[in-house]
Coordinates of C-alpha atoms in Angstrom, one line a residue:
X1 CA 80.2 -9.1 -71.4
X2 CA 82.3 -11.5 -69.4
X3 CA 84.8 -8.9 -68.7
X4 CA 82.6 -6.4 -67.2
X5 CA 80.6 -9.2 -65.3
X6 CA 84.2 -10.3 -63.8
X7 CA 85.1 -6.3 -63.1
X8 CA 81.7 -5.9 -61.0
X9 CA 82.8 -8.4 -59.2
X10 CA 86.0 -7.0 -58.0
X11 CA 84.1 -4.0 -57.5
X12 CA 82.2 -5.7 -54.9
X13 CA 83.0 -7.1 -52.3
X14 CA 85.9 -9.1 -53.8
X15 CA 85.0 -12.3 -51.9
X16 CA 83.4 -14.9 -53.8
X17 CA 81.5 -18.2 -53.3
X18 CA 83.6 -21.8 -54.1
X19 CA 80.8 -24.4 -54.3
X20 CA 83.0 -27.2 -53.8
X21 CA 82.3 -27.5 -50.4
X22 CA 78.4 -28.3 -51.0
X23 CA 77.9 -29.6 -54.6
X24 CA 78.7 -32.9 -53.4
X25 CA 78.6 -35.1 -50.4
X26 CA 82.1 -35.2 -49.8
X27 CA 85.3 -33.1 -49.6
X28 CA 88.5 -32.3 -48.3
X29 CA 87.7 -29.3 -46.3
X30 CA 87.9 -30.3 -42.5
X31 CA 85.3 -30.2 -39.9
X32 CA 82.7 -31.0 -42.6
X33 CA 80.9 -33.6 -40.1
X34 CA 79.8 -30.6 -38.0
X35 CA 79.4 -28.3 -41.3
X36 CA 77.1 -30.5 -42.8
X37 CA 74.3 -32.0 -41.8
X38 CA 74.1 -35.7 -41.5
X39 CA 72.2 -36.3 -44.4
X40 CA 73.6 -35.5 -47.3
X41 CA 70.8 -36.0 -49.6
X42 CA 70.9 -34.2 -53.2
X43 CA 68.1 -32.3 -51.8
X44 CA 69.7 -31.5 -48.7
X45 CA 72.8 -30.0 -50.0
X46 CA 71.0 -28.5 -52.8
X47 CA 69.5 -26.3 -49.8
X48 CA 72.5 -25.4 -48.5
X49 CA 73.7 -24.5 -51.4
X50 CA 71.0 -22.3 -52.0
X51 CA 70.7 -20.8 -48.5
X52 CA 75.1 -20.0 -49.3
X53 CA 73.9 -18.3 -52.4
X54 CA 70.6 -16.4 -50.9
X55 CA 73.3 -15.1 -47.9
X56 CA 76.4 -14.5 -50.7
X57 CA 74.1 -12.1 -52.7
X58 CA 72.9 -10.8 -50.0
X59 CA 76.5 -9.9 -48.8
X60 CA 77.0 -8.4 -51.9
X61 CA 79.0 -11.2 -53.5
X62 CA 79.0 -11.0 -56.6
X63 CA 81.6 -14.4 -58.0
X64 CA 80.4 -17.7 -58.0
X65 CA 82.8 -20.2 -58.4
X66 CA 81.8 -24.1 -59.7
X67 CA 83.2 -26.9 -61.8
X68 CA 82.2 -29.9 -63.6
X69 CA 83.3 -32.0 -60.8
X70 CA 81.5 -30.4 -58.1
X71 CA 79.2 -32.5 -58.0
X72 CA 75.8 -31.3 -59.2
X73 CA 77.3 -27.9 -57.9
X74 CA 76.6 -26.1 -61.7
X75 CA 73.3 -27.4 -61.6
X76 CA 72.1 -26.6 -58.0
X77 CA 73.7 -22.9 -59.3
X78 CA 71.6 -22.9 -62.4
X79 CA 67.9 -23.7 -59.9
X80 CA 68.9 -20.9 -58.0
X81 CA 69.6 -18.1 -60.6
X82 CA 66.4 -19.6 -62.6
X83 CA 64.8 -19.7 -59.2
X84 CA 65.5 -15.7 -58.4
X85 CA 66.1 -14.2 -61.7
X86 CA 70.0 -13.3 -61.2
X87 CA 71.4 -11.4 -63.5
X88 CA 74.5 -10.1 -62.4
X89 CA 76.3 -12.8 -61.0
X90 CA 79.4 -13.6 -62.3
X91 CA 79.9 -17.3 -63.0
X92 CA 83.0 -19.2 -63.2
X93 CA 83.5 -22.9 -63.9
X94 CA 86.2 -25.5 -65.1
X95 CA 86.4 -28.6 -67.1
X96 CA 89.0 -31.3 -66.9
X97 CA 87.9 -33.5 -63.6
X98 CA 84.9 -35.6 -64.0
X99 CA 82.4 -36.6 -60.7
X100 CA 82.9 -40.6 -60.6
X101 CA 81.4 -40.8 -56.9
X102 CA 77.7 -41.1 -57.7
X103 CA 76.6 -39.1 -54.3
X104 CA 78.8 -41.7 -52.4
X105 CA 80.4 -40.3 -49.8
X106 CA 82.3 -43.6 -49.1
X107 CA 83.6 -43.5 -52.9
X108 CA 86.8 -44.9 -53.6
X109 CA 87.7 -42.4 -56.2
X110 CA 85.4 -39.2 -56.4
X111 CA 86.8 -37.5 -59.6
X112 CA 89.3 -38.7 -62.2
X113 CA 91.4 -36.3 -64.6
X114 CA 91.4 -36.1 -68.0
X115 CA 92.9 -32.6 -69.9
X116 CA 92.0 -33.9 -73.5
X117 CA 90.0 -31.5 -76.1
X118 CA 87.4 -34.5 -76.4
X119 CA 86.9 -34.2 -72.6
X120 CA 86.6 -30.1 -73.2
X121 CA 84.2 -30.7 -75.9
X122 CA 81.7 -32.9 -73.8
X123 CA 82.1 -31.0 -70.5
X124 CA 81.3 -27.6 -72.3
X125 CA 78.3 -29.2 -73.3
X126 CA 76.9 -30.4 -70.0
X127 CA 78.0 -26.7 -68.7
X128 CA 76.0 -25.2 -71.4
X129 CA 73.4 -27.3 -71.0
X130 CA 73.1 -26.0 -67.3
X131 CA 74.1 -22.4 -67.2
X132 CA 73.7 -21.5 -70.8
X133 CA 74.9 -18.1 -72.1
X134 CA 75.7 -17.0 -68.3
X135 CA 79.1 -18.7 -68.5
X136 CA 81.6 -15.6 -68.2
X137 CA 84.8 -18.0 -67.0
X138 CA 85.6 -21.5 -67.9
X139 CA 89.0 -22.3 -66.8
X140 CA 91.1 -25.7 -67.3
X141 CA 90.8 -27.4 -63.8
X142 CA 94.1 -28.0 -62.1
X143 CA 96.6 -27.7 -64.4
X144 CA 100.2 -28.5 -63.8
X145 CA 103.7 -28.8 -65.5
X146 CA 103.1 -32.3 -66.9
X147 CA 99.2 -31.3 -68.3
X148 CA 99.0 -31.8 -71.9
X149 CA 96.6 -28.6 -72.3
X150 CA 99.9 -27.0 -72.0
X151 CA 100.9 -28.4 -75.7
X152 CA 97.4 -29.6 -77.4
X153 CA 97.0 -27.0 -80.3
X154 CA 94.1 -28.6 -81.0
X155 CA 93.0 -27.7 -77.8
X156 CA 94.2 -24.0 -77.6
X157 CA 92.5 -23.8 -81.2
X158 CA 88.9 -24.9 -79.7
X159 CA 89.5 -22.2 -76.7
X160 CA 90.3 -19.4 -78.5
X161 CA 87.3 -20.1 -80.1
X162 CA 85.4 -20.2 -77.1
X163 CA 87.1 -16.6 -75.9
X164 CA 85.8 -15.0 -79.2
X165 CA 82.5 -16.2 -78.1
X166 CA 82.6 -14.1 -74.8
X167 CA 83.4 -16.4 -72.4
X168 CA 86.8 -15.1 -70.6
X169 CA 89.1 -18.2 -71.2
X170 CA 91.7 -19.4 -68.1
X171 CA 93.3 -22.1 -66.0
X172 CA 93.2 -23.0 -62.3
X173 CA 96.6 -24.9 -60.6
X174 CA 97.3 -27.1 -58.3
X175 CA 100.9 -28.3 -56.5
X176 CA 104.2 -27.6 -55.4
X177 CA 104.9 -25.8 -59.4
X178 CA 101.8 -23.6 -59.3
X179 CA 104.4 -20.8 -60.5
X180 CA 105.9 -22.9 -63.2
X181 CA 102.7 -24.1 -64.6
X182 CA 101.0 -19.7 -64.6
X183 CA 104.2 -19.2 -66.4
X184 CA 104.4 -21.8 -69.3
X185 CA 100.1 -20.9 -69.4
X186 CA 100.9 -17.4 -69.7
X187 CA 103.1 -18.1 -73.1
X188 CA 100.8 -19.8 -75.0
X189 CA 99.1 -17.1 -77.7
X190 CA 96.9 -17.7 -80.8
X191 CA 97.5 -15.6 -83.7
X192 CA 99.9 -13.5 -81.6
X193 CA 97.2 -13.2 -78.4
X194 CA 97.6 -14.8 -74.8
X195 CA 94.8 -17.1 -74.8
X196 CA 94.0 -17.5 -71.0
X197 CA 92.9 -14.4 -69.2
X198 CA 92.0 -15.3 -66.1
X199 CA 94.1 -17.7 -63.4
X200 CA 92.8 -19.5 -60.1
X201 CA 95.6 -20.8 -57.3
X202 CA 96.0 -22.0 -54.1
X203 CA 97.5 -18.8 -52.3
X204 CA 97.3 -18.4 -48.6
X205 CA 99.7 -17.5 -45.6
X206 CA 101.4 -21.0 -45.6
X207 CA 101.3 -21.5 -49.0
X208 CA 102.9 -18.5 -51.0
X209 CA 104.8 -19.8 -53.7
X210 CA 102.8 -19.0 -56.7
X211 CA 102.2 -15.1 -55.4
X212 CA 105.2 -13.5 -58.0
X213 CA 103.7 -15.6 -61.2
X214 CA 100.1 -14.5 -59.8
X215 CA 101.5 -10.9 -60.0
X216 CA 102.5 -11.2 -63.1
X217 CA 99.8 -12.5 -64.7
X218 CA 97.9 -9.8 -63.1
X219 CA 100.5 -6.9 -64.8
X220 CA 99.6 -8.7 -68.2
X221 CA 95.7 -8.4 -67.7
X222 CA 95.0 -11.8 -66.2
X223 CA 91.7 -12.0 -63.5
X224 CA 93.7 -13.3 -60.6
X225 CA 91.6 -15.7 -58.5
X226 CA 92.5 -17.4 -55.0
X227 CA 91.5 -20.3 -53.7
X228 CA 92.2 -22.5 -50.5
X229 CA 92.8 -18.8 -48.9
X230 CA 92.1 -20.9 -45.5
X231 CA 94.0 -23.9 -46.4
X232 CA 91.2 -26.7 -46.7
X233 CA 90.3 -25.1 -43.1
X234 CA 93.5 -25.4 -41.1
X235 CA 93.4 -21.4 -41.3
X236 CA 89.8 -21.1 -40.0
X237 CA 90.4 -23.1 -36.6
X238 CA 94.4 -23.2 -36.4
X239 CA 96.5 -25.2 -34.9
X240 CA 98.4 -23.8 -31.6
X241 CA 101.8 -23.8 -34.2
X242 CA 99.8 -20.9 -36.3
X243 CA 99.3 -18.7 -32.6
X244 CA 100.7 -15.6 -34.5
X245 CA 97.2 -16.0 -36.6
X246 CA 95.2 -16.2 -33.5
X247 CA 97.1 -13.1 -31.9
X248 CA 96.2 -10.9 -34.3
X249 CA 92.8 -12.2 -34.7
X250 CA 92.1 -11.1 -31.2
X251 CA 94.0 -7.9 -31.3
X252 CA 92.0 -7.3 -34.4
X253 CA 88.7 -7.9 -32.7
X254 CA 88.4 -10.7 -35.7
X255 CA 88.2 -14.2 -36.4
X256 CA 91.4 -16.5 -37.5
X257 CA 89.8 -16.6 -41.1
X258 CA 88.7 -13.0 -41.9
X259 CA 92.7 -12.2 -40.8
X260 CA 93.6 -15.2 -43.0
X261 CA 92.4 -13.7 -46.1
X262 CA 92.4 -10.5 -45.4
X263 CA 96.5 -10.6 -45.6
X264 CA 96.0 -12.5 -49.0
X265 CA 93.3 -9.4 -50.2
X266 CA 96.5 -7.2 -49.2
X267 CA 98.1 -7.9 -52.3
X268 CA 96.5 -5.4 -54.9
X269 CA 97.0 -8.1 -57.8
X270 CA 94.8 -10.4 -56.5
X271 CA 91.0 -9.7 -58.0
X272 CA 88.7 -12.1 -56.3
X273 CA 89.4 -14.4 -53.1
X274 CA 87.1 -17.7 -53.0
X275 CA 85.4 -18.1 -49.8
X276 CA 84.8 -22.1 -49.5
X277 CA 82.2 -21.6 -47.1
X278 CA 80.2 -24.7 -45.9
X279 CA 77.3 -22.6 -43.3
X280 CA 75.9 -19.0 -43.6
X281 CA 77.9 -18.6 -40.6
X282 CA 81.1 -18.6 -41.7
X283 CA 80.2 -16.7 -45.2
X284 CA 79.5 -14.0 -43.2
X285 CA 83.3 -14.1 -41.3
X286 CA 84.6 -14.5 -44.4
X287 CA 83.2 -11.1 -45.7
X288 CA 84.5 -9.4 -43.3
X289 CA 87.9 -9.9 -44.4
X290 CA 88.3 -6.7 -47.5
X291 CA 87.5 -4.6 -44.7
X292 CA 89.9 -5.8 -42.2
X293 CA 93.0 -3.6 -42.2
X294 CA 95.8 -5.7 -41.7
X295 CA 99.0 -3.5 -40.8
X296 CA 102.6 -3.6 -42.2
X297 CA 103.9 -5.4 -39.0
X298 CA 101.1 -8.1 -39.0
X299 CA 101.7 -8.3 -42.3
X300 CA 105.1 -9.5 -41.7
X301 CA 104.5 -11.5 -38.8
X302 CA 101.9 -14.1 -41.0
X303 CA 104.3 -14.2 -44.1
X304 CA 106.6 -15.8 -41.5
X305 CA 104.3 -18.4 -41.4
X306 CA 104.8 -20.3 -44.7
X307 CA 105.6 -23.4 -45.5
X308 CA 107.9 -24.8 -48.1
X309 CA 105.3 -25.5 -51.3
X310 CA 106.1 -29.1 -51.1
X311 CA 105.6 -29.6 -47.3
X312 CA 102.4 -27.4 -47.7
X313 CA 101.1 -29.9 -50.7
X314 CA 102.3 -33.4 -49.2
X315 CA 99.9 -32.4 -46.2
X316 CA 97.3 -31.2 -48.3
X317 CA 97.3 -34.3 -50.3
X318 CA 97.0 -36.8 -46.7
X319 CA 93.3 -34.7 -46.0
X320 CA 90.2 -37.1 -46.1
X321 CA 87.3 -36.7 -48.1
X322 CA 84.8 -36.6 -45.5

C-alpha cells in the first residue's frame, strides 16, 4: 500500500509539503518573523498548517512530510485529513528526535536525540496513536556515521518488522557525511533484504555532496527524498554572492526558489523534493519548480555554486531558531 501511495506521489507533482516550518513555534528557516505571524499560538499555527495543506492538495501535492519532533506537526496533520476525509495523501514521518521546547519559542534546547529501539518503540506509538494505519514512511531522523541504528540488531529486527507490516521503512541524514552514512544504511539487510527503502537528505545547489550515494540508492529501489532544497531559505532570497541564481531566475521569468529546486528535480533519481513552505505564497513558487525547464548551460552555471559539505554545514549549524 505504502509503495503505491509513495509512487502517486512522484506521479504528481513531485513537490511535497515539510511541516517543520509550522508544527512548532520555532525553527531554523530564516525570515520566519515576517513568515509567521506574531502569535504563535498552537491554534494559530495549527491554522497555518491547515491553510499549507488545504493550498498543497490543492496544487496537487500529494507528500506530506512530518516527524515526531515537529512539534504537534503529526497531530495538526491528523485534524486535517480527519477534518477533509484524505485519502490519498502520502504520509511520511520519522522517530529519533524528541520536542523538549513545550511551545517555547525562547527554549534553550528544542529537541534532543536519541536513536535507541526503546525510543523507536514509544515514538511509533505516539505516531500511531495520531495517524493510525495511514503511516506509509517512517524513517530514522538524521542519521549519521556515529548513530548507533547503524549497528543495533535489535533495532533492525523491530523495523523489518514494521516493513512487513506496510509501512515503507527508511532514514533521513544530516552533515558533512550524508554520503557515508546512505552508504553504510544501504548495507544493512535482514534475512538477505535491504531493510530501508526510502532516504531523505539535505541536497541543494550549495550543498551536493550526498547526490552520487542518493543515486545510488535510487538504482537499488530506494524513494529518494530532498530536503533543505532552498538551504534553510538562503536559496529563496539569496545573497548578492549567489547572483548566478538570481540571473537565471529573471531570464527564466521565475523566482530564485522555483530555479533552486527545479535544478535539484533535474536529477531523474530524485522522487520527491520537500517544499518547507511557511505562507501559501511561497507553496505556490515552489510548485512551479517541476515545470521549470532549466537548460544544460544553467545547469552548469548553479553546480558552480557549491560549497564544500563542511563549510555548507558549519553555516547551517550557526542559523537561529527563530
Amino acid at each position: 500500500m505504502s509503495t503505491d501511495a509513495l509512487q502517486a506521489a512522484r506521479n504528481a507533482s513531485r513537490i511535497g509539503l515539510g511541516l517543520a516550518a509550522v508544527g512548532r513555534p520555532s525553527y531554523i528557516n530564516m525570515n520566519r518573523r515576517r513568515d509567521l505571524p506574531s502569535e504563535r499560538s498552537v491554534s494559530a499555527m495549527r491554522t497555518r498548517t491547515h491553510e499549507l495543506l488545504d493550498a498543497a492538495y490543492d496544487l496537487d501535492v500529494r507528500y506530506v512530510d512530518v516527524a515526531r519532533s515537529y512539534g504537534l506537526a503529526e497531530k495538526f496533520l491528523a485534524e486535517w485529513l480527519d477534518l477533509n476525509n484524505v485519502q490519498d495523501m502520502a504520509i511520511g514521518s520519522k522517530w529519533g528526535y524528541t520536542y523538549t521546547a513545550n511551545w517555547r519559542p525562547d527554549a534553550a534546547t528544542h529537541e534532543v536525540k536519541d536513536h535507541s529501539l526503546s525510543t523507536f518503540s514509544d515514538q511509533l506509538l505516539e505516531t500511531r496513536g495520531l495517524l493510525g494505519e495511514r503511516l506509509d514512511v517512517y524513517q530514522i531522523h538524521s542519521l549519521t556515521p556515529e548513530s548507533p541504528a547503524l549497528t543495533d540488531i535489535a533495532l533492525h529486527e523491530r523495523l523489518a518488522v514494521l516493513a512487513d507490516s506496510g509501512t515503507t521503512v527508511g532514514f533521513s541524514t544530516s552533515g558533512p557525511r550524508q554520503a557515508h552514512t546512505i552508504e553504510a544504511a544501504l548495507a544493512i539487510e535482514i534475512n538477505g533484504e535491504p531493510l530501508f527503502r526510502s532516504v531523505q537528505s539535505t541536497f541543494n545547489v550549495l550543498e551536493t555532496s550526498a547526490g552520487s550515494a542518493l543515486r545510488e540508492a535510487h538504482e537499488r529501489g530506494c524513494f529518494v527524498i530532498i530536503k533543505e532544497g532552498l538551504a534553510n531559505g538562503r536559496l529563496a532570497e539569496p545573497h548578492e554572492s549567489l547572483s548566478t541564481l538570481v540571473e537565471i531566475a529573471e531570464h527564466t521569468h521565475s523566482s530564485t526558489d522555483a530555479v533552486a529546486l527545479a535544478a535539484i528535480l533535474h536529477n531523474p533519481w530524485v522522487d520527491v523534493v520537500l517544499s518547507g513552505a511557511a505562507t501559501t505564497e511561497q507553496l505556490a513558487s515552489n510548485v512551479r519548480a517541476p515545470v521549470l525547464d532549466l537548460d544544460e548551460n544553467q545547469i552548469s552555471a548553479l553546480n558552480k555554486l557549491t560549497e564544500p559539505a563542511e563549510h555548507y554545514w558549519q553555516f547551517r549549524s550557526t542559523l537561529n531558531w527563530q
